[in-house]
CSV table of C-alpha atoms in Angstrom, one decimal:
chain,number,residue,atom,x,y,z
A,1,MET,CA,-18.9,48.0,6.5
A,2,GLY,CA,-16.6,50.8,5.5
A,3,VAL,CA,-15.9,51.5,8.6
A,4,LEU,CA,-15.6,47.5,9.8
A,5,ALA,CA,-12.5,47.7,6.9
A,6,CYS,CA,-10.9,51.2,7.5
A,7,THR,CA,-11.1,49.6,11.8
A,8,ALA,CA,-9.1,46.5,10.0
A,9,ALA,CA,-7.0,48.2,8.3
A,10,ALA,CA,-5.8,50.4,11.5
A,11,GLY,CA,-5.7,47.8,13.2
A,12,LEU,CA,-2.6,46.1,11.5
A,13,VAL,CA,0.5,48.3,12.3
A,14,LEU,CA,3.2,46.7,13.0
A,15,THR,CA,5.9,48.0,15.1
A,16,ALA,CA,9.6,47.8,14.6
A,17,ALA,CA,11.9,46.7,17.8
A,18,PRO,CA,15.2,49.3,17.9
A,19,ALA,CA,17.9,48.3,16.5
A,20,THR,CA,17.2,45.7,14.1
A,21,ALA,CA,16.6,46.2,10.2
A,22,ALA,CA,13.3,46.9,8.6
A,23,PRO,CA,12.4,43.0,7.3
A,24,ALA,CA,12.8,42.9,3.8
A,25,GLU,CA,9.5,40.6,2.3
A,26,SER,CA,5.9,42.8,3.3
A,27,ALA,CA,2.5,42.4,1.7
A,28,TYR,CA,-0.7,44.1,1.3
A,29,ALA,CA,-3.5,43.7,-1.0
A,30,ILE,CA,-4.8,46.7,-2.1
A,31,ALA,CA,-4.1,50.0,-1.4
A,32,ALA,CA,-5.0,53.4,-3.5
A,33,SER,CA,-4.1,57.6,-4.0
A,34,GLY,CA,-5.4,60.4,-5.5
A,35,LEU,CA,-8.9,61.4,-5.5
A,36,VAL,CA,-10.1,58.2,-2.8
A,37,LYS,CA,-7.3,57.3,-0.7
A,38,ILE,CA,-6.8,53.6,0.9
A,39,PRO,CA,-4.1,52.5,3.0
A,40,ARG,CA,-2.4,49.4,2.6
A,41,THR,CA,-5.2,46.7,3.6
A,42,PRO,CA,-4.5,44.5,5.2
A,43,SER,CA,-0.7,44.9,5.5
A,44,VAL,CA,1.7,42.4,7.0
A,45,SER,CA,5.6,43.2,7.2
A,46,GLY,CA,8.1,40.8,8.6
A,47,ALA,CA,6.6,37.4,9.4
A,48,GLY,CA,2.5,37.3,9.3
A,49,LYS,CA,0.0,36.6,8.4
A,50,GLU,CA,-4.0,39.2,7.9
A,51,SER,CA,-7.0,38.8,6.5
A,52,LEU,CA,-10.3,40.9,5.6
A,53,ALA,CA,-13.8,39.4,4.3
A,54,SER,CA,-16.4,41.0,3.0
A,55,VAL,CA,-14.9,43.9,2.4
A,56,ALA,CA,-16.5,47.3,1.6
A,57,LEU,CA,-14.1,50.6,0.9
A,58,PRO,CA,-14.2,53.1,1.6
A,59,THR,CA,-17.7,55.8,1.9
A,60,PRO,CA,-21.2,55.1,2.6
A,61,GLY,CA,-23.7,54.0,0.2
A,62,PRO,CA,-22.0,52.5,-3.2
A,63,SER,CA,-18.9,50.9,-3.0
A,64,LEU,CA,-15.9,52.1,-4.9
A,65,VAL,CA,-14.7,48.8,-3.9
A,66,GLY,CA,-15.4,45.6,-3.0
A,67,ALA,CA,-14.4,42.7,-1.9
A,68,LYS,CA,-15.3,38.7,-0.6
A,69,ALA,CA,-12.1,38.4,0.6
A,70,LEU,CA,-8.9,40.3,1.8
A,71,ASN,CA,-5.2,38.4,2.3
A,72,ALA,CA,-1.9,39.0,3.0
A,73,ALA,CA,1.0,36.5,4.1
A,74,VAL,CA,4.9,37.5,4.6
A,75,LYS,CA,7.5,34.9,5.8
A,76,PRO,CA,11.3,35.5,5.1
A,77,GLY,CA,11.9,34.8,1.5
A,78,HIS,CA,8.5,34.4,0.5
A,79,ALA,CA,5.4,37.4,0.7
A,80,GLU,CA,1.9,36.8,-1.1
A,81,SER,CA,-1.4,38.9,-1.1
A,82,SER,CA,-4.5,38.0,-3.1
A,83,VAL,CA,-8.5,39.9,-3.7
A,84,ALA,CA,-11.3,37.6,-4.4
A,85,GLY,CA,-14.5,38.4,-5.5
A,86,LEU,CA,-13.4,42.0,-7.0
A,87,ALA,CA,-15.3,45.1,-7.4
A,88,LEU,CA,-14.1,48.0,-8.7
A,89,ASN,CA,-17.4,50.5,-9.1
A,90,LEU,CA,-14.5,52.9,-11.6
A,91,GLY,CA,-17.8,55.8,-11.7
A,92,LEU,CA,-18.0,56.7,-8.4
A,93,LEU,CA,-15.3,58.7,-8.7
A,94,PRO,CA,-15.8,62.4,-8.5
A,95,THR,CA,-13.9,62.6,-12.2
A,96,GLY,CA,-17.4,64.1,-14.5
A,97,ALA,CA,-16.0,61.5,-16.6
A,98,ALA,CA,-17.3,57.8,-17.4
A,99,LEU,CA,-15.0,55.2,-16.6
A,100,PRO,CA,-15.8,51.5,-16.8
A,101,GLY,CA,-16.4,49.3,-13.4
A,102,LEU,CA,-13.2,46.6,-13.1
A,103,SER,CA,-13.8,43.2,-11.5
A,104,ALA,CA,-12.0,39.9,-11.4
A,105,GLU,CA,-13.0,35.9,-9.6
A,106,VAL,CA,-9.2,36.3,-7.9
A,107,ILE,CA,-6.5,38.1,-7.9
A,108,GLU,CA,-3.4,37.4,-7.4
A,109,ALA,CA,0.6,38.0,-7.3
A,110,ASP,CA,3.7,35.8,-5.2
A,111,CYS,CA,7.2,36.6,-4.3
A,112,ARG,CA,9.9,34.3,-3.5
A,113,ASP,CA,13.7,34.4,-4.1
A,114,GLY,CA,13.5,37.9,-5.8
A,115,LYS,CA,11.2,36.3,-8.1
A,116,GLY,CA,7.8,37.5,-9.1
A,117,SER,CA,4.7,36.0,-10.6
A,118,VAL,CA,0.9,36.5,-10.9
A,119,SER,CA,-2.4,35.0,-11.4
A,120,ILE,CA,-5.5,36.8,-12.3
A,121,ALA,CA,-8.2,34.7,-13.1
A,122,ASN,CA,-12.3,35.4,-14.7
A,123,LEU,CA,-10.6,40.0,-15.1
A,124,LYS,CA,-13.8,41.7,-16.8
A,125,VAL,CA,-13.3,45.3,-17.7
A,126,GLY,CA,-16.7,47.4,-18.2
A,127,GLY,CA,-17.9,43.8,-18.9
A,128,LYS,CA,-15.8,42.8,-21.4
A,129,THR,CA,-13.8,39.7,-20.6
A,130,ILE,CA,-9.9,41.0,-20.1
A,131,LYS,CA,-7.4,37.2,-21.7
A,132,LEU,CA,-4.1,37.4,-19.5
A,133,ASP,CA,-2.3,34.7,-20.1
A,134,GLN,CA,1.8,33.9,-19.3
A,135,VAL,CA,2.0,37.9,-19.4
A,136,ALA,CA,5.2,39.2,-19.0
A,137,PRO,CA,6.8,41.6,-16.6
A,138,ASN,CA,4.9,45.2,-16.9
A,139,THR,CA,2.3,44.3,-19.3
A,140,THR,CA,0.7,47.5,-20.1
A,141,VAL,CA,-3.6,47.1,-21.1
A,142,PRO,CA,-5.1,50.1,-22.8
A,143,VAL,CA,-8.9,49.6,-21.7
A,144,ALA,CA,-10.3,52.9,-21.9
A,145,SER,CA,-9.8,56.4,-23.0
A,146,LEU,CA,-9.1,57.0,-19.3
A,147,LEU,CA,-8.2,54.5,-18.0
A,148,GLU,CA,-4.8,52.1,-18.2
A,149,LEU,CA,-3.4,48.3,-16.1
A,150,THR,CA,0.2,47.5,-15.7
A,151,VAL,CA,-0.3,44.1,-15.5
A,152,ASN,CA,2.1,42.1,-13.4
A,153,LYS,CA,4.0,45.1,-12.9
A,154,GLN,CA,7.7,44.4,-11.4
A,155,THR,CA,10.2,46.7,-9.6
A,156,LYS,CA,13.8,46.8,-8.2
A,157,ASN,CA,13.8,48.7,-5.2
A,158,ALA,CA,17.2,50.3,-4.2
A,159,ASP,CA,17.2,48.0,-1.5
A,160,GLY,CA,17.7,45.2,-3.5
A,161,THR,CA,14.4,43.4,-3.4
A,162,LEU,CA,11.5,43.0,-5.8
A,163,THR,CA,7.9,44.1,-5.8
A,164,VAL,CA,6.1,42.3,-7.6
A,165,THR,CA,2.0,44.0,-8.1
A,166,ALA,CA,-0.6,41.9,-9.8
A,167,ILE,CA,-2.4,44.9,-11.1
A,168,SER,CA,-1.4,48.7,-10.9
A,169,ALA,CA,-4.2,50.7,-12.6
A,170,SER,CA,-3.7,54.9,-13.8
A,171,LEU,CA,-7.0,56.4,-14.2
A,172,LEU,CA,-7.2,60.0,-15.5
A,173,GLY,CA,-3.5,61.0,-16.5
A,174,ARG,CA,-2.2,59.5,-12.8
A,175,THR,CA,-4.4,61.4,-10.8
A,176,GLN,CA,-5.9,58.4,-9.2
A,177,THR,CA,-3.8,55.5,-8.8
A,178,LEU,CA,-5.1,51.8,-7.4
A,179,ASP,CA,-2.6,48.8,-6.6
A,180,ILE,CA,-4.6,45.5,-6.0
A,181,ALA,CA,-2.2,42.3,-4.9
A,182,SER,CA,1.4,43.5,-3.9
A,183,ALA,CA,3.9,41.5,-2.8
A,184,THR,CA,7.9,42.3,-2.5
A,185,CYS,CA,10.6,39.8,-0.9
A,186,ALA,CA,14.6,39.8,-1.1
A,187,LYS,CA,16.4,37.6,-3.5
A,188,SER,CA,18.2,34.7,-1.2
A,189,GLN,CA,21.7,34.5,-0.1
A,190,GLY,CA,21.7,31.1,-1.8
A,191,ASP,CA,23.8,28.1,-0.4
A,192,THR,CA,27.5,28.1,0.4
A,193,PRO,CA,29.3,26.3,-2.3
A,194,GLU,CA,30.8,22.6,-0.8
A,195,PRO,CA,34.6,22.6,-0.6
A,196,THR,CA,36.3,20.7,-3.0
A,197,LYS,CA,36.7,16.9,-2.5
A,198,PRO,CA,39.7,15.4,-2.9
A,199,GLY,CA,38.0,12.9,-5.4
A,200,ASN,CA,37.4,16.0,-7.7
A,201,LYS,CA,41.5,17.2,-8.3
A,202,PRO,CA,43.3,17.1,-11.3
A,203,GLN,CA,45.0,13.8,-11.8
A,204,PRO,CA,48.9,13.6,-12.6
A,205,GLY,CA,49.4,13.6,-16.8
A,206,GLY,CA,45.8,15.6,-17.3
A,207,LYS,CA,43.8,12.5,-16.8
A,208,ALA,CA,40.4,13.8,-15.8
A,209,PRO,CA,39.5,13.6,-12.3
A,210,LYS,CA,38.4,10.6,-10.7
A,211,PRO,CA,33.9,10.9,-10.2
A,212,THR,CA,33.4,11.0,-6.2
A,213,PRO,CA,29.9,9.3,-5.7
A,214,VAL,CA,27.4,12.0,-4.1
A,215,PRO,CA,23.6,10.6,-2.7
A,216,ALA,CA,20.3,12.4,-4.7
A,217,HIS,CA,16.8,12.6,-4.1
A,218,LEU,CA,14.4,13.7,-7.3
A,219,ASP,CA,11.7,14.7,-6.3
A,220,VAL,CA,8.9,13.3,-8.4
A,221,THR,CA,5.0,15.2,-8.9
A,222,GLY,CA,1.9,14.2,-11.3
């Protein structure tokens, strides 16, 4: 299964056209660096969507990372990624130290118009449920002496884009890092302001301007 995942990840290389600016939006479901390296899987840059199902990463035998589904999707102004059925067997890392396992039903990151949000369902560390509700950006959750989680990690990039990562795990003093569900997007330039209409000009004598009727439509949800 590990071979399947790595092969699929390798096939997600996108080639940029010459003399074309790099897409602002991108997304990936999982990545790791350190003692164990996992490339961004699946990874999308520019409009597109990639998914993997029933993934085990990496190595034969017991798997360090398992997931039922990994998804990444991008369109102009919007990027999102998710991991369903996540299971991390951190005790398999060659550290010589005991580390707790981590699991979650669903972990999602969403970046839209330069604003990020995350959703995490039933996160457990070492079998203990970690309650996360309306988590502020860059919330640190120390769950073990050698394991720290940053939830709703948000980073402003040099090009003006925002990267939101649902969970960023640091192990053994950052000897090993693991990012779960990450999305990057740019802020839209906004609508061009409409020119001032004649009816909105100040009236002689300091009188209030004559209102100009404007048709409007309100979306109703419920």
